[in-house]
Amino acid sequence: MTYSGCGISGVRRFADARDQRGDAAAVRRMTRALAHRGPNGEGFAQSEGVTLGHRRLSVVGLGEQGAQPMSRDGLTIVYNGELYNHRALRAELSRSVSFSSGTDTEVVLQAWRRWGLAAVDRFDGMFAFAVWDERERAVWLVRDRLGVKPLYYHHDDRRLVFASEVEALLESGLVTAEPDLEVFRRQLLCSSTLDWEVDRTLVAGVRSVAPGAAARFDGDGTVSWHTYWRLPGTRPDVTDERGSEVEEFGHLLRSSLGGMLQADVPVSAFLSGGLDSSAIAALAAGSGPVTCVTVAFGDADGAPPSPTGNEDLRYSEELVRSLGAGRVRHHVDVHGGRLTLDQVDEACDLAVLGDDPRHPTIAANYRSVRDLGLRVVLNGQGADEIMAGYVGLPGFTRNVHDVDEPANPKFLAMPASRRAPGLSPAVLGHAEVVEKGFRDFCAGLPGPPLERAHRLLVATQLHRVLRFEDFLSMRSGVEARVPFLDHHLVEWCFARPLERHVDRARRRGKDVMRRALAGVLPPTLLERPKQVFPFPGKAALQAALAALVLEHHPVLAADDLVRELLSVPPADEVEHTPIPHLWLLLSTWRWHEKVRRIRARTGPVRGQFT
């Protein structure tokens, strides 16, 4: 029995640890704010100086056995994630441990008891968890290697507060909800895609545990950080024969997918008709019938498009036909051009700038999965970042394959190319500092310039993608799994020079992957050019955003955080304001409104934006 895709929260007091008045109520508020992440149950535990909470989404084993928080031999855990090799670890540990549940949670806990922090080196999966060690009087916060599962915290000399989402953390009433203007400015000036300080959030004093990291908080408030995993360095001595290279990649991908198909509920998949999602759908269908969801954009009222006018739909239907009758239950999710303020709010994550107007559409995709009665969906995120998938595309990564020297002006100009429109003079005044910070960060990445550009995508863009995919999927209580980000596969890809993934003649990436899928996918899908996630119809989106801005223009224009960061166009110019500018106005205003509502519930706070 596995409870994955859950929500966790907790408080650890340092000063006056015995005085826990209010901690139980704070953790209860945080945990209930995470109800969407775990609609199948909740649990709490309290020890001297520590209070823990958990929300549960049942995916493997659907009974009540193994509820959390879970305690064994002086250790208590709250766990969010999925350990794909838990059966093998259970068999190893069973030689000396007697298990009382069938959960991977107990495997994690017993592995921690046996090996301590070294246990994470044995874990294959996505996870974020907290362990309270009663004997050592220490709390550990641990996050998976790639950062698929989130974990946020606030730490001062009095207490540690942590939760799976920033909004829940603020509901504790123990953290001052103030915007971190430095992070806002940096993400506006270079986009959240290129923000290199991945542990910072938009809320001052609230941070994210970094991917591949663990932190120990002792009873006196001392914290010690441990980085247990990094991307491997490129090995010039890797000399796979071309045939064996393809076979090895195919084995690793199938192994990853096999682990992620484990569940006692149906596992579905998104299918865009692109290479990544088609590979996952085809390989998953080889293990049994699978439900696949394809996004298509209709007219403003949601009338379905024809396959001839929609490439994603046409290619996805071609894959379904090629796999044969009964292998895929194909569901087409038609989106119209309408947009409501509730949809903007649903996509608003307090951790990071809402700078992508496609997020409401992505949230709607996950709602479609939920409405089909499904709890788990596979997606193709990560393939482009680890296998040079953006080579040859326009945009900020078009020159990744062309970076030949450290001072390449196109590469170093990336932040400016990603700058948001409509910024205030106060924000623009920080552009030089932000761009220097980006250049310094790139210079500190290992390897020659081409490899630095490759690693930049994992260090920045991938982190942002995983953050919004988790946030948007869990709003609907759906667990998103990412087969391309199995750490064995990622390590394999980065141990080889980037050129090994690139077809120079065709100026495109993912070459090894294409060759590994020959015979699995139709040739037309193998040759389909890379497509980014589509925007809804731009005319309809422009009209919908402009209507919302006009409807709320007086309130929006009076918002002090919006005016600090952005220029607000006059009402008679809104209809002609570009989509990215309109979206930023709305998403920043709604971010601030969420914070204000939390303040109203949890009490007054200090700060300039009240």
Coordinates of C-alpha atoms in Angstrom, one line a residue:
M1 CA 0.0 0.0 0.0
T2 CA 1.5 3.3 -1.0
Y3 CA 0.1 6.7 -0.2
S4 CA 1.7 9.0 -2.8
G5 CA 1.1 12.4 -4.2
C6 CA 0.4 13.6 -0.7
G7 CA 0.8 16.8 1.4
I8 CA 3.0 17.1 4.4
S9 CA 3.4 19.8 7.1
G10 CA 5.0 20.3 10.4
V11 CA 6.4 22.6 13.1
R12 CA 9.6 22.0 15.2
R13 CA 10.1 24.4 18.1
F14 CA 13.7 25.2 19.2
A15 CA 13.3 27.8 22.0
D16 CA 10.8 26.8 24.7
A17 CA 10.2 23.5 23.0
R18 CA 7.9 22.3 25.7
D19 CA 5.5 25.2 25.0
Q20 CA 3.6 24.0 22.0
R21 CA 0.5 26.1 22.5
G22 CA -0.9 26.8 19.1
D23 CA 1.3 24.4 17.2
A24 CA -1.4 21.7 16.8
A25 CA -3.8 24.3 15.5
A26 CA -1.2 25.7 13.1
V27 CA -0.4 22.3 11.7
R28 CA -4.0 21.5 11.4
R29 CA -4.5 24.7 9.3
M30 CA -1.6 23.8 7.1
T31 CA -2.7 20.3 6.6
R32 CA -6.2 21.2 5.8
A33 CA -4.9 23.7 3.3
L34 CA -3.3 20.7 1.5
A35 CA -6.6 18.7 1.3
H36 CA -6.5 18.9 -2.5
R37 CA -3.2 17.1 -2.5
G38 CA -4.6 14.2 -0.4
P39 CA -8.4 13.8 -0.5
N40 CA -8.3 10.3 0.9
G41 CA -7.5 11.1 4.6
E42 CA -5.5 13.1 7.1
G43 CA -3.4 12.4 10.2
F44 CA -1.5 14.2 12.9
A45 CA 1.2 13.4 15.5
Q46 CA 2.8 15.4 18.3
S47 CA 5.9 14.8 20.3
E48 CA 7.8 17.1 22.6
G49 CA 8.7 20.1 20.4
V50 CA 7.4 18.6 17.2
T51 CA 4.0 18.5 15.5
L52 CA 3.4 16.8 12.2
G53 CA 0.5 16.6 9.7
H54 CA -0.3 14.6 6.6
R55 CA -2.8 14.4 3.8
R56 CA -3.1 11.2 1.8
L57 CA -3.8 10.4 -1.8
S58 CA -4.2 6.6 -2.2
V59 CA -2.6 5.1 -5.3
V60 CA -1.2 1.7 -4.4
G61 CA -3.2 -0.3 -1.8
L62 CA -6.3 1.5 -1.0
G63 CA -7.1 0.4 2.6
E64 CA -6.4 2.1 5.9
Q65 CA -3.2 0.2 6.7
G66 CA -0.2 2.4 7.1
A67 CA -1.7 5.8 7.8
Q68 CA 0.6 8.7 8.4
P69 CA 2.4 10.2 10.3
M70 CA 4.0 6.7 10.8
S71 CA 6.3 5.9 13.8
R72 CA 8.7 3.0 14.2
D73 CA 11.4 2.7 16.9
G74 CA 11.8 6.3 17.8
L75 CA 11.4 7.6 14.2
T76 CA 8.3 9.3 12.8
I77 CA 7.8 10.2 9.1
V78 CA 5.5 12.2 7.0
Y79 CA 6.1 11.3 3.4
N80 CA 5.0 12.6 0.0
G81 CA 6.0 10.6 -3.1
E82 CA 6.5 7.2 -4.7
L83 CA 9.3 4.8 -4.2
Y84 CA 9.4 2.7 -7.4
N85 CA 11.9 0.1 -6.0
H86 CA 10.2 -0.3 -2.6
R87 CA 9.6 -4.0 -3.2
A88 CA 13.3 -4.8 -3.8
L89 CA 14.3 -2.7 -0.7
R90 CA 11.6 -4.4 1.4
A91 CA 13.1 -7.8 0.4
E92 CA 16.5 -6.7 1.5
L93 CA 15.4 -5.1 4.7
S94 CA 13.1 -8.1 5.6
R95 CA 16.2 -10.1 6.5
S96 CA 16.4 -8.1 9.7
V97 CA 13.2 -6.1 10.0
S98 CA 9.6 -7.2 10.5
F99 CA 7.2 -5.0 8.5
S100 CA 3.7 -4.3 9.7
S101 CA 2.3 -2.7 6.6
G102 CA 2.6 -3.0 2.9
T103 CA 3.5 0.6 2.3
D104 CA 6.5 2.2 0.7
T105 CA 6.3 4.7 3.5
E106 CA 7.4 2.0 6.0
V107 CA 10.2 0.9 3.6
V108 CA 11.5 4.5 3.6
L109 CA 11.3 4.7 7.4
Q110 CA 13.0 1.3 8.0
A111 CA 15.7 2.1 5.4
W112 CA 16.3 5.4 7.2
R113 CA 16.6 3.5 10.5
R114 CA 19.1 1.1 9.0
W115 CA 21.3 3.4 6.9
G116 CA 20.4 7.0 7.9
L117 CA 20.9 9.6 5.2
A118 CA 22.7 7.0 3.1
A119 CA 19.3 5.4 2.5
V120 CA 18.5 8.0 -0.1
D121 CA 21.2 6.7 -2.4
R122 CA 19.2 3.5 -2.6
F123 CA 15.9 5.2 -3.4
D124 CA 14.5 5.2 -6.9
G125 CA 11.6 7.6 -7.1
M126 CA 10.1 11.0 -6.4
F127 CA 9.8 12.1 -2.8
A128 CA 9.8 14.8 -0.2
F129 CA 9.6 13.8 3.4
A130 CA 10.4 14.8 7.0
V131 CA 11.7 12.4 9.6
W132 CA 11.6 13.2 13.4
D133 CA 14.4 11.3 15.2
E134 CA 13.3 11.3 18.8
R135 CA 16.6 10.0 20.2
E136 CA 18.7 12.6 18.4
R137 CA 16.0 15.3 18.8
A138 CA 16.5 16.2 15.2
V139 CA 14.2 16.8 12.2
W140 CA 15.4 15.9 8.7
L141 CA 13.9 17.4 5.5
V142 CA 14.7 15.5 2.4
R143 CA 13.9 16.0 -1.3
D144 CA 14.4 13.8 -4.3
R145 CA 17.3 14.1 -6.8
L146 CA 15.5 16.1 -9.5
G147 CA 13.0 18.0 -7.3
V148 CA 9.9 16.3 -8.7
K149 CA 8.2 16.7 -5.3
P150 CA 8.2 20.1 -3.5
L151 CA 9.1 20.9 0.1
Y152 CA 9.1 24.5 1.5
Y153 CA 10.2 25.7 4.9
H154 CA 10.8 28.8 7.1
H155 CA 13.5 28.6 9.7
D156 CA 14.4 31.1 12.4
D157 CA 15.9 30.9 15.9
R158 CA 12.5 29.9 17.4
R159 CA 11.1 27.3 15.0
L160 CA 11.1 25.4 11.8
V161 CA 7.8 25.4 9.8
F162 CA 7.5 23.3 6.6
A163 CA 4.8 22.3 4.1
S164 CA 4.3 20.9 0.6
E165 CA 3.0 24.3 -0.7
V166 CA 3.8 27.9 0.2
E167 CA 0.2 28.8 0.6
A168 CA -0.3 26.1 3.2
L169 CA 2.9 27.2 5.0
L170 CA 1.5 30.7 5.3
E171 CA -1.8 29.4 6.7
S172 CA 0.1 28.3 9.8
G173 CA 0.1 31.9 11.0
L174 CA 3.7 31.5 12.1
V175 CA 5.3 33.0 9.0
T176 CA 5.2 36.6 8.0
A177 CA 3.7 36.9 4.5
E178 CA 5.7 39.6 2.8
P179 CA 6.8 39.6 -0.9
D180 CA 10.5 39.2 -1.6
L181 CA 10.9 42.0 -4.1
E182 CA 14.4 40.8 -5.1
V183 CA 13.0 37.5 -6.3
F184 CA 10.0 39.2 -8.1
R185 CA 12.5 41.5 -9.9
R186 CA 14.8 38.7 -10.9
Q187 CA 12.0 36.6 -12.3
L188 CA 10.5 39.5 -14.2
L189 CA 13.8 40.5 -15.7
C190 CA 14.9 37.0 -16.8
S191 CA 11.7 35.0 -16.3
S192 CA 11.1 32.2 -13.8
T193 CA 12.5 29.9 -16.5
L194 CA 16.0 31.3 -15.9
D195 CA 15.9 32.0 -12.2
W196 CA 19.1 30.3 -10.9
E197 CA 18.3 30.7 -7.2
V198 CA 15.9 27.8 -7.1
D199 CA 15.7 27.7 -3.3
R200 CA 14.2 31.2 -3.1
T201 CA 10.4 31.9 -3.3
L202 CA 8.4 35.0 -3.8
V203 CA 7.7 35.1 0.0
A204 CA 10.5 36.6 2.1
G205 CA 11.9 34.0 4.5
V206 CA 10.3 31.0 2.8
R207 CA 12.6 28.7 0.9
S208 CA 12.6 25.5 -1.0
V209 CA 14.7 22.5 -0.1
A210 CA 16.9 22.1 -3.1
P211 CA 16.7 19.0 -5.3
G212 CA 19.1 16.3 -4.2
A213 CA 19.5 17.9 -0.8
A214 CA 18.7 17.0 2.9
A215 CA 18.8 19.3 5.9
R216 CA 19.1 18.3 9.6
F217 CA 17.6 20.7 12.2
D218 CA 18.9 20.0 15.7
G219 CA 17.2 20.9 18.9
D220 CA 19.0 24.2 19.3
G221 CA 18.0 25.4 15.9
T222 CA 21.4 24.5 14.2
V223 CA 20.9 23.4 10.6
S224 CA 23.4 21.3 8.6
W225 CA 22.9 20.8 4.8
H226 CA 23.8 17.7 2.9
T227 CA 23.9 17.5 -1.0
Y228 CA 23.6 13.8 -1.7
W229 CA 23.2 14.0 -5.5
R230 CA 24.4 16.1 -8.4
L231 CA 24.4 15.7 -12.1
P232 CA 27.4 13.6 -13.1
G233 CA 30.2 15.1 -15.0
T234 CA 30.6 14.2 -18.7
R235 CA 32.9 11.3 -19.2
P236 CA 35.1 11.5 -22.3
D237 CA 35.9 7.8 -21.9
V238 CA 32.3 6.7 -22.6
T239 CA 32.7 4.9 -25.9
D240 CA 29.4 3.0 -26.4
E241 CA 29.0 1.4 -29.8
R242 CA 26.1 3.1 -31.5
G243 CA 24.0 -0.1 -31.4
S244 CA 24.6 -0.9 -27.7
E245 CA 24.0 2.8 -26.9
V246 CA 20.6 2.6 -28.3
E247 CA 19.8 -0.7 -26.6
E248 CA 21.0 0.6 -23.2
F249 CA 18.9 3.8 -23.5
G250 CA 15.8 1.7 -24.5
H251 CA 16.4 -0.6 -21.5
L252 CA 16.6 2.3 -19.1
L253 CA 13.5 4.0 -20.4
R254 CA 11.5 0.8 -20.2
S255 CA 12.7 0.1 -16.7
S256 CA 11.7 3.6 -15.6
L257 CA 8.3 3.3 -17.2
G258 CA 7.8 -0.1 -15.6
G259 CA 8.3 1.3 -12.2
M260 CA 5.9 4.2 -12.8
L261 CA 3.1 1.9 -14.0
Q262 CA 2.9 0.4 -10.5
A263 CA -0.4 1.3 -9.0
D264 CA -3.7 -0.2 -7.7
V265 CA -5.5 2.4 -9.7
P266 CA -5.4 2.9 -13.5
V267 CA -2.4 4.8 -14.8
S268 CA -3.1 7.2 -17.6
A269 CA -0.9 9.3 -19.9
F270 CA -1.0 12.6 -21.7
L271 CA -0.7 12.3 -25.5
S272 CA 0.2 15.3 -27.5
G273 CA 1.3 13.4 -30.6
G274 CA 4.9 14.6 -30.0
L275 CA 7.9 12.3 -29.6
D276 CA 8.0 12.3 -25.8
S277 CA 4.4 11.7 -25.0
S278 CA 4.0 9.2 -27.9
A279 CA 6.9 7.2 -26.6
I280 CA 5.4 7.0 -23.1
A281 CA 1.9 6.1 -24.5
A282 CA 3.2 3.4 -26.8
L283 CA 5.5 1.7 -24.2
A284 CA 2.7 1.9 -21.5
A285 CA 0.2 0.4 -24.0
G286 CA 2.6 -2.5 -24.3
S287 CA 1.9 -3.5 -20.7
G288 CA -1.9 -3.3 -21.1
P289 CA -4.6 -0.9 -22.3
V290 CA -4.0 2.7 -21.2
T291 CA -6.2 5.9 -21.1
C292 CA -4.5 8.7 -23.0
V293 CA -5.6 12.4 -22.9
T294 CA -5.0 14.7 -25.8
V295 CA -5.5 18.5 -25.4
A296 CA -7.2 20.3 -28.3
F297 CA -8.3 23.9 -28.7
G298 CA -11.7 24.6 -30.1
D299 CA -13.5 27.9 -30.6
A300 CA -14.5 30.2 -27.7
D301 CA -17.4 28.0 -26.8
G302 CA -15.3 24.8 -26.8
A303 CA -16.6 23.3 -30.1
P304 CA -14.1 20.6 -31.1
P305 CA -11.6 21.1 -33.8
S306 CA -11.2 18.8 -36.7
P307 CA -8.0 16.6 -36.8
T308 CA -7.0 18.1 -40.1
G309 CA -6.8 21.5 -38.5
N310 CA -5.0 20.4 -35.3
E311 CA -1.6 18.8 -35.5
D312 CA -1.5 17.4 -32.0
L313 CA -4.9 15.7 -32.5
R314 CA -3.9 14.4 -35.9
Y315 CA -0.6 12.9 -34.7
S316 CA -2.1 11.5 -31.5
E317 CA -4.8 9.7 -33.5
E318 CA -2.2 8.3 -35.8
L319 CA -0.4 6.8 -32.9
V320 CA -3.7 5.3 -31.5
R321 CA -4.3 3.7 -34.9
S322 CA -0.8 2.3 -35.2
L323 CA -1.0 0.6 -31.8
G324 CA -4.1 -1.3 -32.8
A325 CA -7.6 -1.7 -31.5
G326 CA -8.1 -1.8 -27.7
R327 CA -4.6 -0.6 -26.7
V328 CA -5.5 3.0 -26.1
R329 CA -8.7 4.5 -24.7
H330 CA -8.3 8.0 -26.3
H331 CA -9.9 11.0 -24.6
V332 CA -9.8 14.3 -26.3
D333 CA -10.0 17.3 -24.0
V334 CA -11.3 20.3 -25.8
H335 CA -10.6 23.7 -24.4
G336 CA -12.3 26.9 -25.4
G337 CA -11.0 30.4 -25.2
R338 CA -12.9 31.5 -22.1
L339 CA -11.0 32.5 -19.0
T340 CA -12.3 33.3 -15.5
L341 CA -10.8 34.9 -12.5
D342 CA -11.2 31.6 -10.6
Q343 CA -9.0 29.9 -13.3
V344 CA -6.3 32.6 -12.8
D345 CA -6.4 32.0 -9.1
E346 CA -6.2 28.2 -9.5
A347 CA -2.9 28.6 -11.5
C348 CA -1.5 31.1 -8.9
D349 CA 1.4 29.5 -7.0
L350 CA 2.7 31.7 -4.2
A351 CA 6.1 30.1 -4.6
V352 CA 6.9 31.5 -8.1
L353 CA 6.0 34.2 -10.6
G354 CA 2.9 33.3 -12.7
D355 CA 4.5 34.3 -16.0
D356 CA 3.0 31.8 -18.4
P357 CA -0.6 32.3 -19.6
R358 CA -0.8 28.6 -20.6
H359 CA -1.0 27.5 -16.9
P360 CA -4.8 27.6 -16.6
T361 CA -4.9 25.3 -19.6
I362 CA -2.5 22.9 -18.0
A363 CA -4.5 23.0 -14.8
A364 CA -7.6 22.2 -16.9
N365 CA -5.8 19.1 -18.4
Y366 CA -5.4 17.7 -14.9
R367 CA -9.0 18.4 -14.1
S368 CA -9.9 16.3 -17.1
V369 CA -7.8 13.4 -15.8
R370 CA -9.6 13.7 -12.4
D371 CA -13.0 14.0 -14.0
L372 CA -12.3 10.7 -15.8
G373 CA -12.0 9.1 -12.4
L374 CA -8.2 8.8 -12.7
R375 CA -5.5 9.6 -10.1
V376 CA -2.2 9.0 -11.9
V377 CA -1.0 10.4 -15.2
L378 CA 2.3 10.0 -17.0
N379 CA 3.8 13.0 -18.8
G380 CA 6.9 13.7 -20.9
Q381 CA 8.5 16.5 -19.0
G382 CA 12.2 16.5 -18.8
A383 CA 13.1 14.8 -22.1
D384 CA 14.0 18.1 -23.8
E385 CA 16.2 19.3 -20.9
I386 CA 18.2 16.0 -20.7
M387 CA 18.5 15.2 -24.4
A388 CA 19.0 18.5 -26.2
G389 CA 15.4 18.6 -27.3
Y390 CA 15.4 22.4 -27.9
V391 CA 18.2 22.4 -30.4
G392 CA 17.2 24.2 -33.5
L393 CA 14.1 25.8 -32.0
P394 CA 13.6 29.6 -31.9
G395 CA 13.6 31.2 -28.5
F396 CA 16.1 31.5 -25.7
T397 CA 17.6 28.0 -26.3
R398 CA 18.0 28.2 -30.1
N399 CA 21.8 28.7 -29.7
V400 CA 22.5 26.0 -27.2
H401 CA 24.1 23.9 -29.9
D402 CA 26.1 26.9 -31.2
V403 CA 27.8 28.0 -28.0
D404 CA 31.5 27.8 -28.9
E405 CA 33.1 30.2 -26.4
P406 CA 32.3 31.5 -22.9
A407 CA 31.7 35.0 -24.1
N408 CA 29.2 34.1 -26.8
P409 CA 27.0 37.2 -26.8
K410 CA 23.8 35.4 -27.9
F411 CA 24.1 33.0 -25.0
L412 CA 24.8 35.7 -22.4
A413 CA 22.0 37.8 -23.7
M414 CA 19.4 35.2 -22.8
P415 CA 18.1 37.0 -19.7
A416 CA 17.3 40.1 -21.7
S417 CA 15.5 38.0 -24.3
R418 CA 13.3 36.6 -21.6
R419 CA 12.5 39.9 -20.0
A420 CA 8.8 40.5 -19.2
P421 CA 6.9 43.3 -20.9
G422 CA 5.6 46.4 -19.2
L423 CA 8.0 46.5 -16.3
S424 CA 8.2 49.5 -14.0
P425 CA 11.2 51.8 -13.9
A426 CA 11.9 50.5 -10.4
V427 CA 12.3 46.9 -11.7
L428 CA 14.2 47.9 -14.9
G429 CA 16.8 49.7 -12.7
H430 CA 18.0 46.3 -11.5
A431 CA 18.5 44.8 -15.0
E432 CA 22.3 45.1 -15.0
V433 CA 22.7 43.4 -11.6
V434 CA 20.3 40.5 -12.6
E435 CA 22.1 39.9 -15.9
K436 CA 25.5 39.9 -14.2
G437 CA 24.1 37.3 -11.7
F438 CA 23.0 35.1 -14.6
R439 CA 26.5 35.4 -16.3
D440 CA 28.2 34.5 -13.0
F441 CA 26.0 31.5 -12.4
C442 CA 26.6 30.2 -15.9
A443 CA 30.4 30.6 -15.5
G444 CA 30.2 28.5 -12.3
L445 CA 28.6 25.5 -14.1
P446 CA 31.0 22.7 -14.9
G447 CA 32.4 21.8 -18.3
P448 CA 33.0 23.6 -21.5
P449 CA 30.4 26.2 -22.8
L450 CA 28.3 23.7 -24.7
E451 CA 27.9 21.5 -21.6
R452 CA 27.2 24.5 -19.4
A453 CA 24.3 25.5 -21.7
H454 CA 23.0 21.9 -21.4
R455 CA 23.2 21.9 -17.6
L456 CA 21.7 25.3 -17.3
L457 CA 18.3 23.9 -18.5
V458 CA 18.3 21.3 -15.6
A459 CA 19.5 23.9 -13.1
T460 CA 16.8 26.4 -13.9
Q461 CA 14.1 25.6 -16.4
L462 CA 13.5 22.0 -15.4
H463 CA 13.1 23.0 -11.7
R464 CA 10.5 25.6 -12.7
V465 CA 8.6 23.1 -15.0
L466 CA 8.5 20.4 -12.2
R467 CA 7.3 23.0 -9.7
F468 CA 4.3 24.1 -11.8
E469 CA 3.4 20.6 -12.9
D470 CA 3.3 19.4 -9.3
F471 CA 1.3 22.4 -8.2
L472 CA -1.2 22.3 -11.0
S473 CA -1.7 18.5 -11.0
M474 CA -2.2 18.3 -7.2
R475 CA -4.8 21.1 -7.3
S476 CA -7.0 18.3 -8.8
G477 CA -5.6 15.5 -6.6
V478 CA -3.8 13.9 -9.6
E479 CA -0.3 12.5 -9.3
A480 CA 2.0 13.3 -12.3
R481 CA 4.8 10.9 -12.9
V482 CA 7.8 11.7 -15.2
P483 CA 9.4 8.6 -16.7
F484 CA 12.2 10.6 -18.4
L485 CA 13.4 11.8 -15.1
D486 CA 14.3 8.5 -13.5
H487 CA 17.8 9.4 -12.1
H488 CA 19.5 6.4 -13.8
L489 CA 18.3 7.7 -17.2
V490 CA 19.3 11.3 -16.4
E491 CA 22.8 10.2 -15.2
W492 CA 23.2 8.1 -18.4
C493 CA 22.3 11.1 -20.6
F494 CA 24.6 13.5 -18.8
A495 CA 27.6 11.1 -18.7
R496 CA 27.7 11.4 -22.5
P497 CA 28.7 14.6 -24.3
L498 CA 25.7 16.6 -25.6
E499 CA 26.7 15.9 -29.2
R500 CA 25.7 12.3 -28.7
H501 CA 22.1 13.4 -28.5
V502 CA 22.3 15.7 -31.5
D503 CA 21.7 14.9 -35.1
R504 CA 24.0 17.6 -36.6
A505 CA 22.7 17.1 -40.2
R506 CA 19.1 17.8 -39.2
R507 CA 20.0 20.1 -36.3
R508 CA 17.8 18.4 -33.8
G509 CA 18.2 16.7 -30.4
K510 CA 17.1 13.4 -28.9
D511 CA 18.8 11.4 -31.6
V512 CA 19.6 8.3 -29.4
M513 CA 16.0 8.3 -28.3
R514 CA 14.6 8.4 -31.8
R515 CA 16.8 5.4 -32.8
A516 CA 15.8 3.5 -29.7
L517 CA 12.1 4.0 -30.6
A518 CA 12.4 2.9 -34.2
G519 CA 9.9 0.1 -34.6
V520 CA 7.9 1.4 -31.6
L521 CA 6.6 4.6 -33.1
P522 CA 5.4 5.3 -36.7
P523 CA 8.1 7.0 -38.8
T524 CA 6.0 10.1 -39.1
L525 CA 6.0 10.6 -35.3
L526 CA 9.7 9.9 -35.1
E527 CA 10.3 12.7 -37.7
R528 CA 7.8 15.2 -36.3
P529 CA 9.6 18.5 -35.5
K530 CA 9.7 19.6 -31.9
Q531 CA 6.6 21.5 -30.8
V532 CA 6.2 23.5 -27.6
F533 CA 3.1 23.2 -25.5
P534 CA 0.5 25.1 -27.5
F535 CA -1.1 28.4 -26.6
P536 CA -4.9 28.6 -26.7
G537 CA -6.2 30.6 -29.7
K538 CA -4.4 33.8 -29.3
A539 CA -7.3 36.1 -30.4
A540 CA -9.6 34.4 -27.9
L541 CA -7.0 34.6 -25.1
Q542 CA -6.3 38.2 -25.8
A543 CA -10.0 39.1 -25.6
A544 CA -10.5 37.1 -22.4
L545 CA -7.5 38.6 -20.6
A546 CA -8.4 42.1 -21.7
A547 CA -12.0 41.7 -20.5
L548 CA -10.8 40.6 -17.0
V549 CA -8.3 43.5 -16.8
L550 CA -11.0 46.0 -17.8
E551 CA -13.5 44.5 -15.4
H552 CA -11.1 44.9 -12.5
H553 CA -9.1 47.8 -13.7
P554 CA -9.7 50.2 -10.8
V555 CA -8.7 47.6 -8.1
L556 CA -5.8 46.3 -10.2
A557 CA -4.5 49.8 -10.9
A558 CA -4.6 50.7 -7.2
D559 CA -2.7 47.6 -6.0
D560 CA 0.6 48.7 -4.5
L561 CA 2.5 45.5 -5.4
V562 CA 1.3 45.6 -9.0
R563 CA 2.3 49.3 -9.3
E564 CA 5.7 48.6 -7.7
L565 CA 6.5 46.0 -10.4
L566 CA 4.6 46.8 -13.5
S567 CA 3.1 49.6 -15.6
V568 CA -0.6 49.5 -15.7
P569 CA -2.0 50.6 -19.1
P570 CA -4.9 53.1 -19.2
A571 CA -8.3 51.5 -19.6
D572 CA -8.6 52.6 -23.2
E573 CA -5.3 50.9 -24.1
V574 CA -6.0 47.5 -22.5
E575 CA -7.5 45.8 -25.6
H576 CA -4.2 46.4 -27.4
T577 CA -1.9 45.4 -24.6
P578 CA 0.1 42.2 -25.4
I579 CA -1.0 38.9 -23.8
P580 CA 2.1 38.5 -21.6
H581 CA 1.7 42.0 -20.1
L582 CA -2.1 41.4 -19.4
W583 CA -1.4 38.0 -17.9
L584 CA 1.3 39.4 -15.6
L585 CA -1.0 42.1 -14.4
L586 CA -3.6 39.6 -13.5
S587 CA -1.4 37.0 -12.0
T588 CA 0.6 39.5 -9.9
W589 CA -2.6 41.0 -8.6
R590 CA -4.1 37.6 -7.7
W591 CA -0.8 36.6 -6.0
H592 CA -1.1 39.6 -3.8
E593 CA -4.8 39.0 -3.2
K594 CA -4.1 35.5 -2.0
V595 CA -1.5 36.8 0.4
R596 CA -3.9 39.4 1.7
R597 CA -6.6 36.8 2.3
I598 CA -4.3 34.6 4.3
R599 CA -3.2 37.6 6.4
A600 CA -6.9 38.3 7.1
R601 CA -7.4 34.8 8.3
T602 CA -4.1 34.4 10.3
G603 CA -3.8 37.9 11.8
P604 CA -1.9 41.1 11.2
V605 CA 1.7 41.2 9.8
R606 CA 4.4 43.8 9.5
G607 CA 5.6 45.1 6.1
Q608 CA 5.1 47.7 3.5
F609 CA 2.6 45.8 1.4
T610 CA -0.4 45.5 3.7

